[in-house]
C-alpha cells in the first residue's frame, strides 16, 4: 500500500535507536525526508547515514536534548520552523516509589514526557494547519491504559499528555491535521534489555530467563519489534489515516486484557 506521503518532511525525536528509529525508518521507506534527533551525536550520525543510504531520502541529524528549550530551538532551527509530520518521543522517567518522588522529580518527568511534546506541537502544528495537512504521533506507553505503580512519574506525565491530546486533536482535525498517540507495550529495545537485566539481578536468574518469563505473559509470546512499531507509526502518518483522530493505539501483543 502506498501511504501517499512521499516527499513530506518529518521530525522524529529521540530516534537514534529503539522505537524512534523504527518510526524514522518506516517513514523513510515511504519516501519521507527526515530530521532526526537524539542527545548522543555518534549513534545519531550513524543512524542518519544508514537511513539515508538505505532509503535514498535526506536525513538531517540534530544532536540535542529534546526535553530542553534550547534543544528544541536547535531542532526547530534546522527544520526552518516547519514539518509535515511530527513524531514526539524521549526517554522515559526512572522507576521508583511514590513516597520518594519530590517536586523536582515530577517537574523533570512532566518536562520530558509531556511539556516537550506539547511545545513541539505548539511550534509545528500551526504551520500544518496553514498548509491544510499534518500528522502528529506521540509515543507514550501502555501504562496510559494500565498504569505500572513503580513508573509513577511516567504514569503522571503521560496521562497529562494524553489528556491534552484528547482535546487538542479535535480542535485541529478540521484543518487536515491528525494527532494520535501510540502506546508501546514491551518492545525489544535497549530499554527492554535494561528492564530484563534489573529483574535478573534482583531475582538471581539470568537475563534470558527474565526475558522468557516476561514473554510468557504476552499472548504473542514475543516482544514487539521496533520495525513493527514504526510501520504502525507510518500508517498513522499516511493519507489513509485522515479519519483517525485523538486515538490511543496500544501495541502490546495483547498483553493488557482490556476490551476498549
Ligand atoms: P531506547 O531504545 O532506550 O531509545 C531511546 C532513544 O531516545 C535513543 O535514541 C536516545 O538517544 C533517545 N533519547 C532519550 N532521551 C532523549 C532526550 N532527552 N532527547 C533526545 N533524545 C533522547 O528507548 P525505547 O525503548 O525506544 O523507548 C522510547 C520511549 O517509549 C520511551 O519514552 C519509553 O519509556 C517508551 N516505552 C518503551 C517501551 C519498550 O518496551 N521499549 C515500552 C513502553 C514505553 P540518546 O540517549 O543518545 O539521547
Short mmCIF file of C-alpha atoms and ligand atoms in Angstrom, two decimals:
data_model
loop_
_atom_site.label_atom_id
_atom_site.label_comp_id
_atom_site.label_asym_id
_atom_site.label_seq_id
_atom_site.Cartn_x
_atom_site.Cartn_y
_atom_site.Cartn_z
CA UNK A 1 0.00 0.00 0.00
CA UNK A 2 1.35 3.41 -0.98
CA UNK A 3 0.88 5.66 2.06
CA UNK A 4 0.89 8.78 -0.11
CA UNK A 5 3.48 10.72 1.90
CA UNK A 6 6.48 10.63 -0.45
CA UNK A 7 8.35 13.96 -0.34
CA UNK A 8 6.85 15.06 3.01
CA UNK A 9 9.18 16.29 5.77
CA UNK A 10 9.15 14.71 9.24
CA UNK A 11 10.75 15.43 12.58
CA UNK A 12 11.31 12.23 14.54
CA UNK A 13 12.54 12.90 18.08
CA UNK A 14 14.72 10.53 20.09
CA UNK A 15 15.41 8.45 17.00
CA UNK A 16 19.00 7.18 17.03
CA UNK A 17 17.77 3.85 18.45
CA UNK A 18 14.73 1.89 19.53
CA UNK A 19 11.15 2.88 18.76
CA UNK A 20 12.06 6.35 17.46
CA UNK A 21 14.45 4.81 14.97
CA UNK A 22 11.78 2.29 13.96
CA UNK A 23 9.43 5.20 13.17
CA UNK A 24 12.15 7.09 11.27
CA UNK A 25 12.97 4.02 9.14
CA UNK A 26 9.33 3.29 8.30
CA UNK A 27 8.74 6.91 7.24
CA UNK A 28 11.94 6.93 5.18
CA UNK A 29 10.80 3.72 3.47
CA UNK A 30 7.75 5.72 2.31
CA UNK A 31 9.98 8.44 0.83
CA UNK A 32 9.67 10.92 3.70
CA UNK A 33 12.66 13.24 4.27
CA UNK A 34 13.72 13.39 7.89
CA UNK A 35 15.17 15.47 10.63
CA UNK A 36 16.09 13.06 13.43
CA UNK A 37 17.21 13.84 16.93
CA UNK A 38 18.94 12.28 19.95
CA UNK A 39 21.48 13.51 22.52
CA UNK A 40 24.41 11.28 21.57
CA UNK A 41 25.97 12.58 18.37
CA UNK A 42 27.84 9.48 17.25
CA UNK A 43 24.95 6.99 17.21
CA UNK A 44 22.66 9.65 15.74
CA UNK A 45 25.01 10.47 12.85
CA UNK A 46 25.50 6.78 12.12
CA UNK A 47 21.73 6.18 12.11
CA UNK A 48 21.15 9.18 9.83
CA UNK A 49 23.74 7.92 7.40
CA UNK A 50 22.35 4.36 7.38
CA UNK A 51 18.73 5.50 6.81
CA UNK A 52 19.69 7.99 4.06
CA UNK A 53 21.76 5.35 2.32
CA UNK A 54 19.11 2.63 2.56
CA UNK A 55 16.06 4.67 1.52
CA UNK A 56 17.57 7.47 -0.58
CA UNK A 57 15.89 10.26 1.39
CA UNK A 58 17.52 13.24 3.13
CA UNK A 59 18.16 12.69 6.83
CA UNK A 60 19.48 15.58 8.92
CA UNK A 61 20.72 14.61 12.40
CA UNK A 62 20.40 17.19 15.19
CA UNK A 63 22.14 16.26 18.43
CA UNK A 64 20.17 17.87 21.25
CA UNK A 65 18.23 17.09 24.41
CA UNK A 66 14.66 17.42 23.15
CA UNK A 67 13.36 17.90 26.70
CA UNK A 68 15.08 21.29 26.98
CA UNK A 69 14.02 24.56 25.41
CA UNK A 70 17.49 25.05 23.92
CA UNK A 71 17.44 21.55 22.43
CA UNK A 72 14.05 22.11 20.82
CA UNK A 73 15.15 25.51 19.46
CA UNK A 74 18.14 23.83 17.79
CA UNK A 75 15.93 21.20 16.15
CA UNK A 76 13.30 23.75 15.06
CA UNK A 77 16.01 25.96 13.51
CA UNK A 78 17.19 23.07 11.30
CA UNK A 79 13.56 22.45 10.28
CA UNK A 80 13.11 26.11 9.38
CA UNK A 81 10.18 26.01 11.81
CA UNK A 82 8.17 23.70 9.60
CA UNK A 83 7.37 19.98 9.25
CA UNK A 84 4.51 17.94 7.79
CA UNK A 85 4.91 15.10 10.25
CA UNK A 86 5.98 15.20 13.91
CA UNK A 87 6.84 12.11 15.96
CA UNK A 88 7.28 13.04 19.61
CA UNK A 89 9.47 10.78 21.71
CA UNK A 90 12.00 10.95 24.57
CA UNK A 91 13.45 8.57 27.14
CA UNK A 92 11.11 7.58 29.98
CA UNK A 93 11.49 8.68 33.63
CA UNK A 94 13.18 6.27 36.08
CA UNK A 95 11.20 3.84 38.26
CA UNK A 96 10.84 4.39 42.00
CA UNK A 97 8.41 4.54 44.90
CA UNK A 98 5.64 7.12 45.34
CA UNK A 99 6.98 8.13 48.76
CA UNK A 100 10.36 9.19 47.35
CA UNK A 101 9.50 11.49 44.47
CA UNK A 102 9.81 15.21 45.16
CA UNK A 103 8.65 18.23 43.18
CA UNK A 104 11.81 18.33 41.06
CA UNK A 105 11.35 14.67 40.03
CA UNK A 106 7.80 15.42 38.89
CA UNK A 107 8.83 18.59 37.05
CA UNK A 108 11.60 16.67 35.21
CA UNK A 109 9.18 13.91 34.20
CA UNK A 110 6.49 16.35 33.10
CA UNK A 111 9.04 18.40 31.15
CA UNK A 112 10.39 15.28 29.46
CA UNK A 113 7.27 13.29 28.63
CA UNK A 114 4.53 15.89 28.49
CA UNK A 115 5.58 19.53 28.07
CA UNK A 116 8.30 18.92 25.45
CA UNK A 117 5.79 17.11 23.20
CA UNK A 118 3.25 19.90 23.74
CA UNK A 119 5.86 22.58 22.97
CA UNK A 120 6.77 20.89 19.67
CA UNK A 121 3.10 20.58 18.73
CA UNK A 122 2.62 24.26 19.54
CA UNK A 123 5.61 25.11 17.36
CA UNK A 124 4.79 22.93 14.34
CA UNK A 125 1.01 22.35 14.20
CA UNK A 126 0.10 25.98 13.30
CA UNK A 127 2.13 25.59 10.08
CA UNK A 128 0.42 22.27 9.35
CA UNK A 129 -2.96 23.99 9.82
CA UNK A 130 -1.92 26.77 7.45
CA UNK A 131 -0.90 24.25 4.79
CA UNK A 132 -4.04 22.15 5.41
CA UNK A 133 -2.24 18.89 6.15
CA UNK A 134 -0.29 17.38 9.05
CA UNK A 135 0.24 14.29 11.17
CA UNK A 136 1.45 14.04 14.75
CA UNK A 137 2.23 10.79 16.57
CA UNK A 138 3.17 10.90 20.25
CA UNK A 139 4.95 7.84 21.61
CA UNK A 140 3.54 7.27 25.11
CA UNK A 141 3.18 3.90 26.84
CA UNK A 142 0.85 1.01 27.62
CA UNK A 143 0.94 2.44 31.14
CA UNK A 144 -1.54 5.07 29.94
CA UNK A 145 -4.13 2.27 29.77
CA UNK A 146 -2.81 0.23 32.68
CA UNK A 147 -0.50 2.21 34.97
CA UNK A 148 2.57 0.47 36.37
CA UNK A 149 2.99 1.50 40.04
CA UNK A 150 6.78 1.84 40.08
CA UNK A 151 6.62 4.01 36.96
CA UNK A 152 4.50 6.65 38.71
CA UNK A 153 6.47 9.55 37.24
CA UNK A 154 5.84 8.20 33.75
CA UNK A 155 2.15 7.47 34.54
CA UNK A 156 1.70 11.06 35.68
CA UNK A 157 3.39 12.79 32.76
CA UNK A 158 1.91 10.56 30.06
CA UNK A 159 -1.60 10.87 31.48
CA UNK A 160 -1.20 14.64 31.20
CA UNK A 161 -0.09 14.45 27.57
CA UNK A 162 -2.95 12.05 26.78
CA UNK A 163 -5.47 14.49 28.25
CA UNK A 164 -4.01 17.40 26.29
CA UNK A 165 -4.11 15.46 23.01
CA UNK A 166 -7.70 14.35 23.62
CA UNK A 167 -8.82 17.96 23.45
CA UNK A 168 -6.34 19.47 21.01
CA UNK A 169 -6.61 16.70 18.38
CA UNK A 170 -10.30 17.52 17.94
CA UNK A 171 -9.58 21.22 17.57
CA UNK A 172 -7.16 20.78 14.66
CA UNK A 173 -8.74 17.89 12.73
CA UNK A 174 -10.89 20.17 10.55
CA UNK A 175 -7.64 21.58 9.09
CA UNK A 176 -6.41 18.19 7.90
CA UNK A 177 -4.15 17.65 10.91
CA UNK A 178 -4.46 14.27 12.67
CA UNK A 179 -2.92 13.89 16.13
CA UNK A 180 -2.75 10.45 17.76
CA UNK A 181 -0.79 8.55 20.40
CA UNK A 182 0.98 5.20 20.03
CA UNK A 183 1.21 3.14 23.24
CA UNK A 184 4.07 0.64 23.25
CA UNK A 185 3.93 -2.49 25.32
CA UNK A 186 7.24 -4.29 25.77
CA UNK A 187 9.45 -3.94 22.69
CA UNK A 188 12.89 -5.34 22.01
CA UNK A 189 14.99 -2.21 22.54
CA UNK A 190 17.83 -1.20 24.89
CA UNK A 191 15.14 -0.28 27.40
CA UNK A 192 13.74 -3.83 27.43
CA UNK A 193 17.26 -5.21 27.88
CA UNK A 194 17.85 -2.94 30.87
CA UNK A 195 14.47 -3.91 32.41
CA UNK A 196 15.34 -7.61 32.00
CA UNK A 197 18.79 -7.03 33.47
CA UNK A 198 17.19 -5.38 36.51
CA UNK A 199 14.80 -8.31 37.02
CA UNK A 200 17.64 -10.82 36.55
CA UNK A 201 19.80 -9.09 39.16
CA UNK A 202 17.02 -8.73 41.72
CA UNK A 203 15.70 -12.29 41.25
CA UNK A 204 19.01 -14.17 40.92
CA UNK A 205 18.18 -15.51 37.44
CA UNK A 206 19.79 -14.99 34.03
CA UNK A 207 18.65 -12.23 31.69
CA UNK A 208 17.39 -14.86 29.23
CA UNK A 209 15.24 -16.37 31.98
CA UNK A 210 13.90 -12.94 32.89
CA UNK A 211 13.00 -12.36 29.25
CA UNK A 212 11.39 -15.79 28.90
CA UNK A 213 9.23 -15.10 31.96
CA UNK A 214 8.15 -11.73 30.60
CA UNK A 215 7.43 -13.16 27.16
CA UNK A 216 5.22 -15.82 28.74
CA UNK A 217 2.91 -13.02 29.95
CA UNK A 218 2.33 -11.75 26.39
CA UNK A 219 -0.23 -13.55 24.18
CA UNK A 220 2.15 -13.38 21.18
CA UNK A 221 4.88 -14.93 23.45
CA UNK A 222 7.37 -12.47 21.98
CA UNK A 223 8.48 -8.87 22.38
CA UNK A 224 7.43 -6.29 19.82
CA UNK A 225 9.95 -5.11 17.25
CA UNK A 226 10.86 -1.51 16.52
CA UNK A 227 10.11 -2.22 12.84
CA UNK A 228 6.52 -3.26 13.58
CA UNK A 229 6.08 -0.23 15.78
CA UNK A 230 7.45 2.00 13.03
CA UNK A 231 5.04 0.53 10.50
CA UNK A 232 2.08 1.45 12.73
CA UNK A 233 3.51 4.95 13.12
CA UNK A 234 3.93 5.36 9.35
CA UNK A 235 0.31 4.29 8.83
CA UNK A 236 -0.91 6.93 11.31
CA UNK A 237 1.09 9.44 9.24
CA UNK A 238 -0.44 8.28 5.95
CA UNK A 239 -3.08 9.86 3.74
CA UNK A 240 -5.28 6.87 4.57
CA UNK A 241 -5.26 7.81 8.29
CA UNK A 242 -7.21 11.04 7.74
CA UNK A 243 -10.19 9.77 9.78
CA UNK A 244 -8.09 8.59 12.77
CA UNK A 245 -8.12 11.42 15.31
CA UNK A 246 -7.25 11.61 19.00
CA UNK A 247 -6.77 7.86 19.38
CA UNK A 248 -4.54 5.88 21.73
CA UNK A 249 -3.36 2.82 19.83
CA UNK A 250 -1.98 0.06 22.01
CA UNK A 251 0.81 -2.09 20.50
CA UNK A 252 1.41 -4.73 23.14
CA UNK A 253 0.90 -8.21 21.65
CA UNK A 254 -2.38 -8.42 23.58
CA UNK A 255 -0.65 -8.13 26.96
CA UNK A 256 -3.28 -5.87 28.52
CA UNK A 257 -6.51 -7.74 28.99
CA UNK A 258 -8.82 -4.83 28.21
CA UNK A 259 -11.83 -4.52 25.92
CA UNK A 260 -11.57 -0.87 24.89
P1 LIG B 1 15.61 3.36 23.80
O1 LIG B 1 15.79 2.12 22.99
O2 LIG B 1 16.32 3.49 25.08
O3 LIG B 1 15.92 4.60 22.81
C1 LIG B 1 15.83 5.84 23.27
C2 LIG B 1 16.20 6.81 22.13
O4 LIG B 1 15.82 8.09 22.58
C3 LIG B 1 17.69 6.86 21.85
O5 LIG B 1 17.88 7.20 20.50
C4 LIG B 1 18.14 8.00 22.77
O6 LIG B 1 19.37 8.56 22.33
C5 LIG B 1 16.96 8.95 22.60
N1 LIG B 1 16.72 9.87 23.72
C6 LIG B 1 16.49 9.55 25.02
N2 LIG B 1 16.30 10.67 25.74
C7 LIG B 1 16.40 11.73 24.86
C8 LIG B 1 16.30 13.12 25.02
N3 LIG B 1 16.08 13.69 26.21
N4 LIG B 1 16.44 13.91 23.92
C9 LIG B 1 16.67 13.35 22.71
N5 LIG B 1 16.79 12.03 22.52
C10 LIG B 1 16.65 11.22 23.59
O7 LIG B 1 14.06 3.58 24.21
P2 LIG B 1 12.76 2.96 23.53
O8 LIG B 1 12.56 1.60 24.06
O9 LIG B 1 12.82 3.18 22.08
O10 LIG B 1 11.60 3.86 24.20
C11 LIG B 1 11.11 5.04 23.62
C12 LIG B 1 10.00 5.59 24.52
O11 LIG B 1 8.94 4.62 24.63
C13 LIG B 1 10.45 5.88 25.95
O12 LIG B 1 9.77 7.01 26.45
C14 LIG B 1 9.99 4.66 26.72
O13 LIG B 1 9.79 4.93 28.09
C15 LIG B 1 8.69 4.35 25.99
N6 LIG B 1 8.31 2.94 26.14
C16 LIG B 1 9.11 1.95 25.67
C17 LIG B 1 8.72 0.62 25.82
C18 LIG B 1 9.60 -0.52 25.35
O14 LIG B 1 9.29 -1.68 25.63
N7 LIG B 1 10.68 -0.29 24.62
C19 LIG B 1 7.51 0.32 26.49
C20 LIG B 1 6.72 1.35 26.95
C21 LIG B 1 7.12 2.67 26.77
P3 LIG B 1 20.34 9.37 23.35
O15 LIG B 1 20.41 8.55 24.60
O16 LIG B 1 21.63 9.47 22.61
O17 LIG B 1 19.68 10.69 23.56
#
